[in-house]
Amino acid sequence: MDKEVFLTAAKKFGTPLYLYDLKEIEKRFEMVENTLLGVNHKVFFAFKANSNPYLVDFLRALGLGADVVSLNEYKLALSVGFRTSEIVVNGNGKTTDELKTYAESKVGCINVDSLEEIRRFPNLSARIAIRINPNVDAKTHPHISTGLKKNKFGVDIQTASRMIRNLPSNLKLVGLHCHIGSQITNISPFMDAFRSLKDFIEEENLNLEFINIGGGWGIDYEHNGKGLNVRNYREKVVPMLRNFGVPVHLELGRFIIGPAGYLVTQVKEVKTTALKNFVVVDASMSDLIRPSLYNAYHHIKFLSNDSQIVADVVGRLCESGDILAKDRKISKPKTGDLGVVYDVGAYGYTMSSNYNLSLRPPEVAFDGEKLKLIRRRETLEDVVRLCKYPEN
Amino acid sequence: MDKEVFLTAAKKFGTPLYLYDLKEIEKRFEMVENTLLGVNHKVFFAFKANSNPYLVDFLRALGLGADVVSLNEYKLALSVGFRTSEIVVNGNGKTTDELKTYAESKVGCINVDSLEEIRRFPNLSARIAIRINPNVDAKTHPHISTGLKKNKFGVDIQTASRMIRNLPSNLKLVGLHCHIGSQITNISPFMDAFRSLKDFIEEENLNLEFINIGGGWGIDYEHNGKGLNVRNYREKVVPMLRNFGVPVHLELGRFIIGPAGYLVTQVKEVKTTALKNFVVVDASMSDLIRPSLYNAYHHIKFLSNDSQIVADVVGRLCESGDILAKDRKISKPKTGDLGVVYDVGAYGYTMSSNYNLSLRPPEVAFDGEKLKLIRRRETLEDVVRLCKYPEN
């Protein structure tokens, strides 16, 4: 993204601000499509990564389906025009009421998370996949590793087998689902998982419409070339996918939209203490919690021309955990300079809060020419209006 | 809190729901007042712990001042009736515009966080305190420890001394401020900090209106009697406070409101896998992020009468980090049973988010007789309305 775009956006919409590069989203999706060339497949966009209505509609128009994890995400998907057949429902602890809504509207597939969930199904016909937990270590942050026995998601092979044998007649098993975690940069966990999935299908002699291999494609947060190597994936994993003999569904969020999102922020203070430099910016953990929550690394660049310093980049919240970057080598900024936090398109705005009564930033899309406001900045009135409720 | 109150509240307002016991808030404040008996003092309530307008107004009526950390918290304090003289402003990276607002409205005190902040003051008279960082280890979670040199808050003794000598004539030094962290259960860090504060005042021969000793009083999250021992505090710390010879200001949030808040939640599934039991509830890390963010312990009780099991209590978000309790011994619940998460009055709702398009729960106050809705449940419409912005 050109420096001028950041400057113009900041001037027009103020800071902090989320900026999305639509052209980059297109390019990322193309990269996925090229990697999977020759595999009959469909990509579903993981709404939990980013559920801005304008952006998910943009992704719909590009040809992606919707991967939703809550009834609200489902409603949002329908409201922007996804057909029910293009939606796959994930998540644990789905209620009977929710399952009823999905089944009645003939959703494309419900990924069933547990034996108990099968029992909660209403007596309605539905297309389901069973989420298999292959007990594979995704070698990622424990919070976003999901394919280990100790994680809450999915069922083990033995339970899946029992579920299939005892499937009520109203439920049609159309696929198997397997998602082992998020931000995976090494292909071997994928290979392990898909191998056991393939073995299971053969042992059970299943006739499926598709295999849903989830997502988890890692991105290059550190800007050192260590994201998921798609050439490697194409060489080693894609043949396994072809070998399934049925279409493959993928659920991708971060890989497509992560690198297309930028958090533009303004320097409010450069503070030097005996021990450390602090660059205080107007974005904080309320806007982007990943560094605090996962100790996540985000590349940060200041649009400043001074000498390099090593500093903590911190927000203005009253908490030491409010850190965007620790001991980072940066161009020394002045108060008023702009900084850009990279790769925040996924799990950025969706996890934002009003901590310290911070107001959530606006979201702006850039189509290569024009900037478009796609969510306005929150006001204090927006936050307190839920409290202005008639006497009760 | 009586079991019946939880049941009634859940029935009337649905789950998940934040419930606050007003009588307990009164009791907690009384406990603080009794501990400080004989010390000329004033307690300021830390809005960042809980900024529900009804609750902060209730605290105002009890006689507390307001400790705010952002311009929005300041505006909220004024809107519920705090006089500016009862408000103290904290936080790092305050801007000139913000400082101007505070100074013009003659706020009680601005706690200045850095040398750089002094330089950003507009040419207006203002009452300030300097936040001293005494480099004391508060022995609490690194995210909420604030009194170490490596933390972003305050200035060291040498810098403070320089600031005092060079204070612009429009700024009146009325106090010193020192807050070493949050959730402190051991009195020795307090004693260390106050000792160095006292030494500093004597060395500098300062004539102050008050000393602001911050907060940090820890609560008994584990329900094993290990919160801050107020008898100990009274015996060992209070004499030091008296010895300051000037009034003492305190900033307390968690200690007053933490144990008065309950998160009432319903069981959506009890899932047994080969390795673990999972109790899936309808509250999640979007409602209460402390367990995920700080690995914080919250006592949880299910209103169920079955045998004891060991289980992870998890939410329904599509993320393994969505855990409320790990390997916890609980009464085995059934789907539909209620559970109560304790001690969520502070840093509960204020840190909530819409992750997975979760809607934020309602807040309800209980005055010993009646339940009163003090923030309604969020709707999907509330969340997406910021996106329905006229073309631009």
Short mmCIF file of C-alpha atoms in Angstrom, two decimals, chain B residues 46-235:
data_model
loop_
_atom_site.label_atom_id
_atom_site.label_comp_id
_atom_site.label_asym_id
_atom_site.label_seq_id
_atom_site.Cartn_x
_atom_site.Cartn_y
_atom_site.Cartn_z
CA ALA B 46 -11.51 3.36 38.88
CA PHE B 47 -13.90 3.62 35.93
CA LYS B 48 -11.80 1.27 33.85
CA ALA B 49 -12.92 -1.59 36.11
CA ASN B 50 -16.57 -0.91 35.41
CA SER B 51 -18.10 2.04 33.64
CA ASN B 52 -21.78 1.19 33.68
CA PRO B 53 -23.41 4.62 34.16
CA TYR B 54 -25.88 3.36 36.75
CA LEU B 55 -23.14 1.74 38.83
CA VAL B 56 -20.74 4.67 38.74
CA ASP B 57 -23.60 6.93 39.73
CA PHE B 58 -24.37 4.57 42.62
CA LEU B 59 -20.74 4.80 43.72
CA ARG B 60 -20.84 8.59 43.42
CA ALA B 61 -23.84 8.65 45.73
CA LEU B 62 -21.89 6.49 48.22
CA GLY B 63 -19.27 9.23 48.35
CA LEU B 64 -16.54 8.00 46.03
CA GLY B 65 -14.74 10.21 43.55
CA ALA B 66 -13.98 9.22 39.97
CA ASP B 67 -10.64 7.92 38.67
CA VAL B 68 -10.75 8.20 34.88
CA VAL B 69 -8.19 7.18 32.27
CA SER B 70 -9.62 8.62 29.09
CA LEU B 71 -11.55 11.62 27.87
CA ASN B 72 -14.58 9.39 27.38
CA GLU B 73 -14.48 8.16 30.96
CA TYR B 74 -14.21 11.81 31.98
CA LYS B 75 -17.27 12.74 29.94
CA LEU B 76 -19.18 9.82 31.42
CA ALA B 77 -18.21 10.86 34.95
CA LEU B 78 -19.50 14.38 34.32
CA SER B 79 -22.69 13.06 32.71
CA VAL B 80 -23.65 11.05 35.81
CA GLY B 81 -23.04 14.02 38.11
CA PHE B 82 -19.48 13.84 39.42
CA ARG B 83 -18.20 17.35 40.10
CA THR B 84 -14.92 18.08 38.32
CA SER B 85 -13.24 18.54 41.71
CA GLU B 86 -14.09 14.90 42.53
CA ILE B 87 -12.35 13.57 39.44
CA VAL B 88 -8.74 12.53 39.02
CA VAL B 89 -7.34 11.91 35.55
CA ASN B 90 -4.84 9.14 34.88
CA GLY B 91 -3.23 7.61 31.82
CA ASN B 92 -0.26 7.92 29.50
CA GLY B 93 -0.12 9.78 26.20
CA LYS B 94 -2.71 12.42 27.04
CA THR B 95 -2.95 14.94 24.21
CA THR B 96 -2.82 18.72 24.45
CA ASP B 97 -6.50 18.89 23.49
CA GLU B 98 -7.43 16.49 26.27
CA LEU B 99 -5.27 18.32 28.81
CA LYS B 100 -6.96 21.55 27.73
CA THR B 101 -10.41 20.10 28.39
CA TYR B 102 -9.36 18.87 31.82
CA ALA B 103 -7.64 22.12 32.78
CA GLU B 104 -10.42 24.39 31.52
CA SER B 105 -13.03 22.49 33.49
CA LYS B 106 -10.82 22.67 36.61
CA VAL B 107 -10.55 18.93 37.20
CA GLY B 108 -9.48 17.91 40.71
CA CYS B 109 -6.08 16.62 39.64
CA ILE B 110 -4.26 15.46 36.54
CA ASN B 111 -1.72 12.76 37.25
CA VAL B 112 1.12 13.61 34.92
CA ASP B 113 2.75 10.51 33.50
CA SER B 114 5.91 11.82 31.86
CA LEU B 115 8.32 14.68 31.32
CA GLU B 116 6.97 14.89 27.76
CA GLU B 117 3.43 15.38 29.06
CA ILE B 118 4.45 18.47 31.02
CA ARG B 119 5.66 19.96 27.76
CA ARG B 120 2.33 19.27 26.09
CA PHE B 121 0.33 21.22 28.66
CA PRO B 122 -1.51 24.19 27.26
CA ASN B 123 -0.78 27.49 28.93
CA LEU B 124 -3.64 27.10 31.41
CA SER B 125 -3.52 26.71 35.14
CA ALA B 126 -4.00 23.15 36.30
CA ARG B 127 -3.63 21.08 39.43
CA ILE B 128 -1.28 18.19 38.87
CA ALA B 129 0.35 15.28 40.60
CA ILE B 130 3.40 13.53 39.23
CA ARG B 131 3.17 9.77 38.82
CA ILE B 132 6.24 8.23 40.36
CA ASN B 133 7.41 4.81 39.21
CA PRO B 134 9.17 3.46 42.31
CA ASN B 135 10.58 0.36 40.53
CA VAL B 136 8.84 -1.99 42.95
CA ASP B 137 7.83 -5.51 41.95
CA ALA B 138 4.11 -5.84 42.69
CA LYS B 139 4.32 -9.64 42.31
CA THR B 140 1.21 -9.74 40.13
CA HIS B 141 0.51 -10.65 36.47
CA PRO B 142 2.99 -8.85 34.16
CA HIS B 143 0.09 -7.26 32.23
CA ILE B 144 -1.15 -5.51 35.37
CA SER B 145 2.13 -4.75 37.06
CA THR B 146 2.85 -1.06 36.53
CA GLY B 147 5.49 0.01 39.01
CA LEU B 148 8.58 -1.47 37.40
CA LYS B 149 11.06 0.64 35.46
CA LYS B 150 10.29 -1.40 32.35
CA ASN B 151 6.55 -0.48 32.54
CA LYS B 152 5.25 2.41 30.50
CA PHE B 153 3.79 4.35 33.43
CA GLY B 154 5.21 7.20 35.47
CA VAL B 155 8.68 8.64 35.88
CA ASP B 156 11.62 7.60 38.02
CA ILE B 157 12.61 9.57 41.13
CA GLN B 158 15.36 11.50 39.33
CA THR B 159 13.07 12.60 36.52
CA ALA B 160 10.37 13.57 39.00
CA SER B 161 12.84 15.72 40.84
CA ARG B 162 13.82 17.47 37.60
CA MET B 163 10.19 17.96 36.67
CA ILE B 164 9.43 19.56 40.02
CA ARG B 165 12.36 21.96 39.77
CA ASN B 166 11.36 23.05 36.28
CA LEU B 167 7.60 23.10 36.69
CA PRO B 168 5.96 25.82 34.56
CA SER B 169 4.26 28.43 36.73
CA ASN B 170 0.77 27.60 35.40
CA LEU B 171 0.98 24.10 36.88
CA LYS B 172 0.46 23.61 40.58
CA LEU B 173 1.94 20.47 42.09
CA VAL B 174 -0.75 19.40 44.55
CA GLY B 175 0.23 15.78 45.02
CA LEU B 176 2.35 12.79 44.15
CA HIS B 177 0.88 9.67 42.63
CA CYS B 178 2.10 6.11 42.85
CA HIS B 179 0.30 3.01 41.57
CA ILE B 180 2.40 -0.13 41.35
CA GLY B 181 -0.08 -2.57 39.88
CA SER B 182 -3.36 -4.36 40.19
CA GLN B 183 -4.58 -7.41 42.11
CA ILE B 184 -1.83 -7.22 44.74
CA THR B 185 -2.38 -9.58 47.66
CA ASN B 186 0.85 -9.09 49.55
CA ILE B 187 1.37 -5.89 51.53
CA SER B 188 5.15 -5.71 51.23
CA PRO B 189 5.19 -4.11 47.73
CA PHE B 190 2.89 -1.38 49.10
CA MET B 191 5.23 -0.79 52.02
CA ASP B 192 8.27 -0.61 49.74
CA ALA B 193 6.56 1.86 47.44
CA PHE B 194 5.23 4.12 50.19
CA ARG B 195 8.58 4.14 51.94
CA SER B 196 10.33 5.45 48.83
CA LEU B 197 7.50 7.93 48.28
CA LYS B 198 7.92 9.24 51.81
CA ASP B 199 11.70 9.51 51.41
CA PHE B 200 11.24 11.42 48.18
CA ILE B 201 8.84 13.92 49.73
CA GLU B 202 11.28 14.57 52.56
CA GLU B 203 14.30 14.89 50.30
CA GLU B 204 12.48 17.33 48.06
CA ASN B 205 10.92 19.08 51.04
CA LEU B 206 7.55 19.13 49.28
CA ASN B 207 4.45 20.80 50.56
CA LEU B 208 1.59 18.77 49.11
CA GLU B 209 -2.19 18.76 49.49
CA PHE B 210 -2.35 14.96 49.28
CA ILE B 211 -0.61 11.74 48.36
CA ASN B 212 -2.36 9.52 45.82
CA ILE B 213 -1.36 5.92 46.53
CA GLY B 214 -3.31 4.42 43.62
CA GLY B 215 -5.06 1.13 44.14
CA GLY B 216 -4.14 -2.46 43.48
CA TRP B 217 -5.92 -4.08 46.42
CA GLY B 218 -6.24 -7.73 45.44
CA ILE B 219 -9.41 -9.78 45.82
CA ASP B 220 -9.92 -13.42 46.71
CA TYR B 221 -10.55 -14.84 43.22
CA GLU B 222 -9.77 -18.38 44.31
CA HIS B 223 -12.12 -18.25 47.32
CA ASN B 224 -9.39 -19.59 49.55
CA GLY B 225 -8.89 -16.55 51.78
CA LYS B 226 -5.89 -15.24 49.87
CA GLY B 227 -7.06 -11.77 48.84
CA LEU B 228 -5.41 -8.70 50.32
CA ASN B 229 -5.44 -9.11 54.08
CA VAL B 230 -7.04 -5.85 55.21
CA ARG B 231 -6.21 -6.50 58.88
CA ASN B 232 -2.59 -6.77 57.90
CA TYR B 233 -2.91 -3.65 55.78
CA ARG B 234 -4.46 -1.81 58.70
CA GLU B 235 -1.71 -2.90 61.03
#
